[in-house]
Coordinates of C-alpha atoms in Angstrom, one line a residue:
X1 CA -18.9 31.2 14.6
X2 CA -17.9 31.1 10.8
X3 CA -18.8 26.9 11.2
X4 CA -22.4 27.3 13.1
X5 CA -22.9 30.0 10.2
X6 CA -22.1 27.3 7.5
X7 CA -24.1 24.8 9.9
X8 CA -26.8 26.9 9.8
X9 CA -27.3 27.8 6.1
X10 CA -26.6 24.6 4.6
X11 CA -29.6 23.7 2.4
X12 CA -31.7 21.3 3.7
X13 CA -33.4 18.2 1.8
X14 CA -37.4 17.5 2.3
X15 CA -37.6 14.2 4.1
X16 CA -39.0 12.3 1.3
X17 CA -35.9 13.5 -1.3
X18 CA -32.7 12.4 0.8
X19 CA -31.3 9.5 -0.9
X20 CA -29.2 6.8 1.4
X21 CA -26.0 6.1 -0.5
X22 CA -24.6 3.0 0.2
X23 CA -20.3 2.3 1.2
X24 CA -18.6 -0.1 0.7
X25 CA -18.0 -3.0 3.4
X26 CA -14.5 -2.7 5.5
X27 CA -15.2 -5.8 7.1
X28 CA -12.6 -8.3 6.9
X29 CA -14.6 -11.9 6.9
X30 CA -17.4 -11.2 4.9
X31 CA -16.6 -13.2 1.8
X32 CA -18.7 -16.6 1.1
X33 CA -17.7 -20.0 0.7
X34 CA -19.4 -21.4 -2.5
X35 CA -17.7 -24.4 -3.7
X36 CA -14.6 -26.4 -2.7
X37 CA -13.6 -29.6 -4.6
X38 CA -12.3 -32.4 -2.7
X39 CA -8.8 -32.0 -4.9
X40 CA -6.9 -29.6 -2.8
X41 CA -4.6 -28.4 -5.6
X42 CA -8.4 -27.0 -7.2
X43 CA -9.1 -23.7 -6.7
X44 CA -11.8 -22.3 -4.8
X45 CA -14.7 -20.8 -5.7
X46 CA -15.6 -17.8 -3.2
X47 CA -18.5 -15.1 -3.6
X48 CA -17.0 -11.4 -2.2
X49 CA -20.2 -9.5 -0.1
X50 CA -22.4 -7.2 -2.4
X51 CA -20.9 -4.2 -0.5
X52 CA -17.3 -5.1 -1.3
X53 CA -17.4 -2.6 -4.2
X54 CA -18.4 0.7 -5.1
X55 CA -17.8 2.0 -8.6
X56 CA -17.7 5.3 -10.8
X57 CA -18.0 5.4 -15.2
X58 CA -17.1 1.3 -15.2
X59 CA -18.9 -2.0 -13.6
X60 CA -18.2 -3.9 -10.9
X61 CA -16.0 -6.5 -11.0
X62 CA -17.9 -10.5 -10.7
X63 CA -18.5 -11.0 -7.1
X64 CA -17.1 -14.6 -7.6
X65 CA -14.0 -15.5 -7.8
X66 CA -11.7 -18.6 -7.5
X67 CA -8.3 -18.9 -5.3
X68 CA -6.2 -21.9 -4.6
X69 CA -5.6 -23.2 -0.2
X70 CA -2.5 -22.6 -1.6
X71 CA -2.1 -19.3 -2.3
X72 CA -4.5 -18.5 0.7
X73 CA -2.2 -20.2 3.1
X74 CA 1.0 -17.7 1.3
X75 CA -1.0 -15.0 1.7
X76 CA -1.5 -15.4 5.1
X77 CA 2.1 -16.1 6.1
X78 CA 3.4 -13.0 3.7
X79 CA 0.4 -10.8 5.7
X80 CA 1.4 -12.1 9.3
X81 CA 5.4 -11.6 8.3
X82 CA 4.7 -7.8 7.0
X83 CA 3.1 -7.3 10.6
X84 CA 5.9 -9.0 12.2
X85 CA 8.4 -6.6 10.3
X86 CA 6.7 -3.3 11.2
X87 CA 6.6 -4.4 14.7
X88 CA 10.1 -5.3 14.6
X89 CA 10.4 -1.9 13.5
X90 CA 8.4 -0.3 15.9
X91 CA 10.2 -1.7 18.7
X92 CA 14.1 -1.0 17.2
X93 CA 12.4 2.9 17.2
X94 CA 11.4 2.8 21.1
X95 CA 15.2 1.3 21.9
X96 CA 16.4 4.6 19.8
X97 CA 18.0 2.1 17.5
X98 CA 15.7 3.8 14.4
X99 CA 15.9 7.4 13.8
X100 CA 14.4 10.0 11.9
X101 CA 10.9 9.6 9.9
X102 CA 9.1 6.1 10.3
X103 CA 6.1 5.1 9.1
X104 CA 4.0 1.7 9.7
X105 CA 1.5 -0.3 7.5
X106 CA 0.0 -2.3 10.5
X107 CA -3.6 -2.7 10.0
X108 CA -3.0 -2.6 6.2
X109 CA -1.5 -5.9 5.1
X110 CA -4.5 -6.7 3.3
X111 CA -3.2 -4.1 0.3
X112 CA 0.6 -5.1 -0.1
X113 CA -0.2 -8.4 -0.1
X114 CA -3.6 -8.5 -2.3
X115 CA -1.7 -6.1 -4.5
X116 CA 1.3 -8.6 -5.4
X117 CA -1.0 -11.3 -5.3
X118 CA -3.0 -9.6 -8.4
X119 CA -0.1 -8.1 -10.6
X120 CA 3.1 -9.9 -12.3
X121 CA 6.6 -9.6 -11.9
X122 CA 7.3 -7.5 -14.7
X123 CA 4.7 -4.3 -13.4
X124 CA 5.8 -1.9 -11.8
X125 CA 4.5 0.1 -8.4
X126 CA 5.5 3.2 -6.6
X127 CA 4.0 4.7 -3.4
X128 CA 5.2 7.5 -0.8
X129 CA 6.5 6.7 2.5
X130 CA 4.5 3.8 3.9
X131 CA 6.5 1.6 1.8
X132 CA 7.8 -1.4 4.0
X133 CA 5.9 -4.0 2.7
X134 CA 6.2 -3.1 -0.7
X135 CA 10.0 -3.3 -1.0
X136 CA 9.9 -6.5 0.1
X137 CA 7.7 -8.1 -1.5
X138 CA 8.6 -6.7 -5.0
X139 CA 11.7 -8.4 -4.5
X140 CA 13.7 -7.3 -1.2
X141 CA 14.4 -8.8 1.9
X142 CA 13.3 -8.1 5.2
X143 CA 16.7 -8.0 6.3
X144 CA 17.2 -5.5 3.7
X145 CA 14.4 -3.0 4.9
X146 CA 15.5 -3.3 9.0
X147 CA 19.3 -2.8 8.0
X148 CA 17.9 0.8 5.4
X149 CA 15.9 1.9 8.7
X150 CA 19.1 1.2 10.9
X151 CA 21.2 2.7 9.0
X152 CA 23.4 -0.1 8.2
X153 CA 25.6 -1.7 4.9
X154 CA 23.0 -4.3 4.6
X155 CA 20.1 -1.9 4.0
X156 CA 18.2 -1.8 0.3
X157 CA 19.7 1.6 -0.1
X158 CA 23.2 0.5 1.6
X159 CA 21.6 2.5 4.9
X160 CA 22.2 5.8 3.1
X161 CA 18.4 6.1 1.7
X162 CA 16.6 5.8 5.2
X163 CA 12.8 4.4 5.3
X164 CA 11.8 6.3 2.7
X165 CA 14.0 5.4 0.1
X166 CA 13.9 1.9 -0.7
X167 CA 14.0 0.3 -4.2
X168 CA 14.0 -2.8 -6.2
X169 CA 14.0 -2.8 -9.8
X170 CA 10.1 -3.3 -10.1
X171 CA 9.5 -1.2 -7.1
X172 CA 10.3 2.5 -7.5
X173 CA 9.7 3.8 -4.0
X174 CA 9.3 5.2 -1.1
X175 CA 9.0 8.6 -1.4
X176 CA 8.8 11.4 1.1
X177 CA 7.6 14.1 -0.8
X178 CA 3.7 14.1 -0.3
X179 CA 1.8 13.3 -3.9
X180 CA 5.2 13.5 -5.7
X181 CA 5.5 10.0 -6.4
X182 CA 2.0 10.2 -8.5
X183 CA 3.1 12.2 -11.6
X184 CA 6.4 10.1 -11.4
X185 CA 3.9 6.5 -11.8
X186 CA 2.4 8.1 -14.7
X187 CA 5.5 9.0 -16.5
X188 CA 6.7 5.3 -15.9
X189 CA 3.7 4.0 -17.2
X190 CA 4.4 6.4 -20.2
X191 CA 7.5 4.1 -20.6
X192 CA 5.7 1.3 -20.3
X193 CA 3.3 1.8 -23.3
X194 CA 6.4 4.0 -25.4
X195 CA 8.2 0.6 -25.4
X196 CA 5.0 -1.3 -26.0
X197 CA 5.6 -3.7 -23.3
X198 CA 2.1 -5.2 -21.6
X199 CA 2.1 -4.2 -18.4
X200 CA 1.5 -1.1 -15.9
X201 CA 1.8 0.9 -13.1
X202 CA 0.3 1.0 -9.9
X203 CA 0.9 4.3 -8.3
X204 CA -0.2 4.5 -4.5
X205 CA -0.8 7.7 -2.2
X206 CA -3.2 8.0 0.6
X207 CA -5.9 10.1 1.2
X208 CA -3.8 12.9 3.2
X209 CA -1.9 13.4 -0.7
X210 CA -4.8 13.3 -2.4
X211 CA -6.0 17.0 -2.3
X212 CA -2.6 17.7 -4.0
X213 CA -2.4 19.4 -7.6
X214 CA 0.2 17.5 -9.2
X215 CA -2.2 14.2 -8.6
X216 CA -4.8 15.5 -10.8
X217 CA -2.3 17.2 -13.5
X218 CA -1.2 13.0 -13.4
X219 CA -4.9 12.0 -13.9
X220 CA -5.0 14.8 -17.0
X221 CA -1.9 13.5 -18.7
X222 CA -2.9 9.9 -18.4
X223 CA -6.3 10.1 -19.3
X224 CA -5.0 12.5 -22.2
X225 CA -2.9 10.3 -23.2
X226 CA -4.2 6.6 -22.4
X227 CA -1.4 5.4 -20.4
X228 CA -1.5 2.1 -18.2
X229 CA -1.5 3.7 -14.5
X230 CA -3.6 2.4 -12.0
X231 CA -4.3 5.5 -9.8
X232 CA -4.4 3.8 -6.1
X233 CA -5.3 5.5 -2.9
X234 CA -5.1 3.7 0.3
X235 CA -7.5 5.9 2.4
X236 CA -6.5 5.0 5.9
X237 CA -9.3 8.1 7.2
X238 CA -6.5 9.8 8.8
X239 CA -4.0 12.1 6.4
X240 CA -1.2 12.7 9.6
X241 CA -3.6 14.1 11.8
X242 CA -7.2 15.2 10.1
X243 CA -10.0 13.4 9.0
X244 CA -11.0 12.5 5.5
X245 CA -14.0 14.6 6.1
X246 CA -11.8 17.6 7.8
X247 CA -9.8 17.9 4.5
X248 CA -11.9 16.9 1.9
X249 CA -14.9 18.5 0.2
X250 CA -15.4 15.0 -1.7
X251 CA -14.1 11.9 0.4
X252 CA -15.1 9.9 -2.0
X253 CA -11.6 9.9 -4.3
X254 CA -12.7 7.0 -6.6
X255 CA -14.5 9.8 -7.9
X256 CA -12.1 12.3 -8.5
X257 CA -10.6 11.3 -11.6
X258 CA -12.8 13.2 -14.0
X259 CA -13.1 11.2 -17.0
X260 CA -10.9 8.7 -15.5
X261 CA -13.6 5.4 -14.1
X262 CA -12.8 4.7 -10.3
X263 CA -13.8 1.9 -8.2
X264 CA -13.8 1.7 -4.4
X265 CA -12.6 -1.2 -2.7
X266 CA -13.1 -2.8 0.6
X267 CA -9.4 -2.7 1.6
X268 CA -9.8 -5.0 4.9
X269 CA -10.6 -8.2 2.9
X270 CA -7.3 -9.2 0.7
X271 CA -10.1 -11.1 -1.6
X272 CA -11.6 -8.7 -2.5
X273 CA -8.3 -6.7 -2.6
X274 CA -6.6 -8.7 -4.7
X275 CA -9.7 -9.3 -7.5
X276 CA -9.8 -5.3 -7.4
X277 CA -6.1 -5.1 -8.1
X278 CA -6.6 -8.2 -11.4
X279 CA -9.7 -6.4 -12.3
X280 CA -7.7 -3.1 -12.5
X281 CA -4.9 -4.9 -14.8
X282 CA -7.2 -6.3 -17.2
X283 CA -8.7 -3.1 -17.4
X284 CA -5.6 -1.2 -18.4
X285 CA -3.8 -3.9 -20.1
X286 CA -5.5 -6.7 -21.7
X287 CA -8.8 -4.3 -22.6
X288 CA -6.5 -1.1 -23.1
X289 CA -8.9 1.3 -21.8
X290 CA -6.6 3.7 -20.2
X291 CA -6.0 4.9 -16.9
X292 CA -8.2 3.2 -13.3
X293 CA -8.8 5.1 -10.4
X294 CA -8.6 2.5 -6.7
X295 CA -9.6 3.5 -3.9
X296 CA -9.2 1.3 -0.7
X297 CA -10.6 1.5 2.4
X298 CA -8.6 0.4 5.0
X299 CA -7.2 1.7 8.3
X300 CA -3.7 2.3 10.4
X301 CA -3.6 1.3 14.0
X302 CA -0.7 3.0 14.6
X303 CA -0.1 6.9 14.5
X304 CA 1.0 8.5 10.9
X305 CA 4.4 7.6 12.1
X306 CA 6.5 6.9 15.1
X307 CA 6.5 10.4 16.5
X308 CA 2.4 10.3 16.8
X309 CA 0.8 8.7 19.4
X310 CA -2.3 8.5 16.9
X311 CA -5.1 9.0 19.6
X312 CA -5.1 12.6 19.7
X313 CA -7.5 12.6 17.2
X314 CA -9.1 9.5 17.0
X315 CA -10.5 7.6 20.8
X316 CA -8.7 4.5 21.7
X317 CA -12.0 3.1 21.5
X318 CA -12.1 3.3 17.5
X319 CA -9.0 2.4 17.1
X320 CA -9.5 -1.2 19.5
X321 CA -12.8 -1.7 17.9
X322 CA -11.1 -1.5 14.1
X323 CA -8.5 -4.1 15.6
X324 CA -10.6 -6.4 17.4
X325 CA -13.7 -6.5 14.7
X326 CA -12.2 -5.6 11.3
X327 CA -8.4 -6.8 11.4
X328 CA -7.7 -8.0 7.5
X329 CA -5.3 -11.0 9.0
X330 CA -8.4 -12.3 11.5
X331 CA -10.6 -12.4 8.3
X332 CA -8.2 -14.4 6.6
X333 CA -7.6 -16.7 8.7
X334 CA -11.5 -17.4 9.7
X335 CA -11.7 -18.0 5.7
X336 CA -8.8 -20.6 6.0
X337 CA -10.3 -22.6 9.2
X338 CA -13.7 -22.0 8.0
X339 CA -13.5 -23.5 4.3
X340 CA -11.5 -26.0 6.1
X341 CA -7.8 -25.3 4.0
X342 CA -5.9 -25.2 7.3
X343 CA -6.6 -25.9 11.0
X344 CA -5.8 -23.1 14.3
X345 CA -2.6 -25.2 14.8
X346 CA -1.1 -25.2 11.4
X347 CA -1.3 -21.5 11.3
X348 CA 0.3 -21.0 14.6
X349 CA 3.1 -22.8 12.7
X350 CA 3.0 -20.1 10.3
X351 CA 2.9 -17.8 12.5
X352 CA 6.1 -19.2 14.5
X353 CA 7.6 -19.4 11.1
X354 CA 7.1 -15.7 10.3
X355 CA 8.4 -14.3 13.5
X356 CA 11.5 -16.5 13.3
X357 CA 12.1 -15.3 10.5
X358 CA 12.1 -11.3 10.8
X359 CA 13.6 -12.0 14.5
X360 CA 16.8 -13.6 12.2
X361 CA 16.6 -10.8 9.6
X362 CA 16.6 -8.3 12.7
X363 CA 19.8 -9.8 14.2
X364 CA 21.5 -10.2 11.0
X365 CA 20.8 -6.2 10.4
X366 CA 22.1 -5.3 13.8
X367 CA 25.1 -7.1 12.7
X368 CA 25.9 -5.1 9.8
X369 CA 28.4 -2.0 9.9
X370 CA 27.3 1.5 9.2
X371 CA 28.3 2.8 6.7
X372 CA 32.2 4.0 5.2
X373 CA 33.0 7.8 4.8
X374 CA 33.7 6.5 1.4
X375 CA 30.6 5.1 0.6
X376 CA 29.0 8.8 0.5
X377 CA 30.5 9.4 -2.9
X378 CA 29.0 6.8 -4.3
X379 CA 25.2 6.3 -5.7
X380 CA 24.9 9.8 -6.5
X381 CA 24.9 9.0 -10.2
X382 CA 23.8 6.0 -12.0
X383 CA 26.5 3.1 -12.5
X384 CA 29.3 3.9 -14.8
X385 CA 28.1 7.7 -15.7
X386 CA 29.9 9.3 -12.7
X387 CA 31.7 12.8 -14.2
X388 CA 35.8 12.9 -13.5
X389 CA 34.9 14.2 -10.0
X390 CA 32.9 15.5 -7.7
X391 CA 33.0 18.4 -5.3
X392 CA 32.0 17.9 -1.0
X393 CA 31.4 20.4 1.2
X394 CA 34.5 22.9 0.9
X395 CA 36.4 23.8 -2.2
X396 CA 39.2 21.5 -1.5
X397 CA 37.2 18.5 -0.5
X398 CA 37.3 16.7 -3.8
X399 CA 36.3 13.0 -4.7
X400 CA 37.6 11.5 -7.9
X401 CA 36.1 8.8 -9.7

């Protein structure tokens, strides 16, 4: 009753006052071709669709933009290998060789990849559990992610950390505690500008986090203080089980940030991912201007993790319709056939490529041991600043460095 009440005495707008906001595009193979020299080591000049952006207190980054065959060819082999991984993944869960929490990025290649195709080395990025395709490429291995999820010696985290705790030393995580990871960006971006080095953070949570109060005490302190975070939500339209719209009085959280300018992405199309994510580094490091608030649009086609069939709330219809019309690897690889970089056969190469190689990373993680009794004394402190000794379960269980 209380919702038909609310139904019923929401105010109204006269016909002639309701304005028609536009959204941004989520289709995948939108982006035009506008020139191509007949050198192939020339980039490519590309125009993204009108609708590719949406923006709040800044402008809109220059629909144009340039990319090499090259580097759309990697990014199509990096996209199809993180797809391969999670599926790897997803089928070591169903044989019970997996355990515990697990959650896939499938569907939403087109922001790991755009993002590491749009920062440098030397920047840093954080996210919460979704974090697969992160950790590898900001320098792990595929091998190294299947052996953490398996629980095995050859994991990222020595199989101890589990996959939500995976780390390189640009890439601080994997995270499981919902928004957590947010304030923790921000203070390393405080780092970053404390020791005057030029570069930022990228600090990732999704739309289910981003009703949570230590995100906006992070946007406060950053705007406050003028740090280089890039505030990034990857707004899949599902936080675990609820709608956007269920959970949200605002949906639009490009918006949120206050005083902090946002910009909305179209999260299907890694072109215009990827121009967001160099638009968004400019504007924090090279220009200085503070924090940036992305949001992209994008969508899971699994459930929120292994243990959700994901169709409880949403139809199987959707969820095929997103896959079959919208699917950010199709609309790159149209682009590639289309502007003529690369034929259906030599991406079939790539694509045999890809799954030989997570197939051989899989094996090789199978084949590493679990790990020692002794090997749970050890990464509890940093290298080198262990105390004398350390205390287990009982009194007289006692570990000494």
């Amino acid at each position: 009753m209380a919702s038909l009440a609310r139904v019923r005495l929401a105010p109204r707008l006269p016909a002639g006052l309701r304005v028609q906001v536009r959204s941004v595009q989520t289709t995948a193979d939108l982006t035009q071709l506008r020139d191509k020299p007949s050198d192939p080591s020339q980039p490519i000049t590309v125009k993204l669709h009108e609708d590719s952006f949406q923006s709040y207190l800044c402008d809109k980054p220059d629909l144009e933009v340039q990319v090499t065959g090259e580097e759309l060819l990697t990014m199509y082999k990096e996209m199809q290998t993180m797809r391969r991984m999670e599926m790897a993944a997803d089928a070591l869960y169903k044989a019970k060789l997996i355990r515990g929490f697990c959650h896939l990025a499938i569907g939403q290649e087109a922001v790991s990849v755009g993002l590491e195709h749009g920062i440098t080395k030397d920047d840093r990025v954080i996210t919460a559990y979704r974090c697969h395709p992160f950790a590898v490429l900001r320098g792990g291995t595929i091998k190294g992610v299947i052996g953490e999820l398996l629980g095995r010696q050859a994991g990222m985290s020595h199989g101890k950390g589990g996959s939500m705790h995976i780390f390189t030393p640009s890439f601080f995580g994997g995270n499981g505690i919902v928004g957590a990871q947010v304030p923790i960006g921000a203070g390393v971006s405080f780092a970053q500008k404390y020791m005057g080095e030029k570069t930022c953070t990228f600090a990732l949570y999704g739309d289910g986090a981003s009703n949570q109060g230590q995100v906006f005490e992070a946007y406060n302190m950053a705007k406050l203080w003028n740090l280089p975070t890039v505030f990034v939500c990857e707004n899949n339209k599902y936080g675990m089980g609820t709608s956007a719209a269920r959970s949200s009085s605002n949906t639009e959280y490009f918006k949120r940030g206050d005083k902090i300018p946002g910009l909305q992405v179209n999260g299907m199309d890694i072109l215009a991912t990827k121009h967001a994510v160099e638009y968004a580094r400019k504007w924090t490091v090279d220009d200085q201007n503070g924090p940036l608030l992305l949001e992209f649009v994008t969508y899971r086609y699994g459930g929120h993790s292994m243990s959700d069939p994901g169709t409880t709330y949403r139809t199987r219809e959707e969820v095929q319709r997103m896959r079959s019309t919208q699917d950010p690897i199709r609309g790159l690889q149209k682009y590639i056939e289309e502007w003529g970089v690369a034929n259906e056969q030599e991406l079939k190469q790539l694509d045999k490529e890809a799954k030989a190689e997570v197939d051989a990373a899989v094996e090789e993680a199978k084949a590493s041991p679990e790990p020692l009794i002794k090997d749970l004394w050890t990464d509890i402190y940093y290298k080198n600043t262990e105390p004398p000794y350390m205390r287990g379960r009982e009194r007289e269980e006692v570990h000494h460095y």
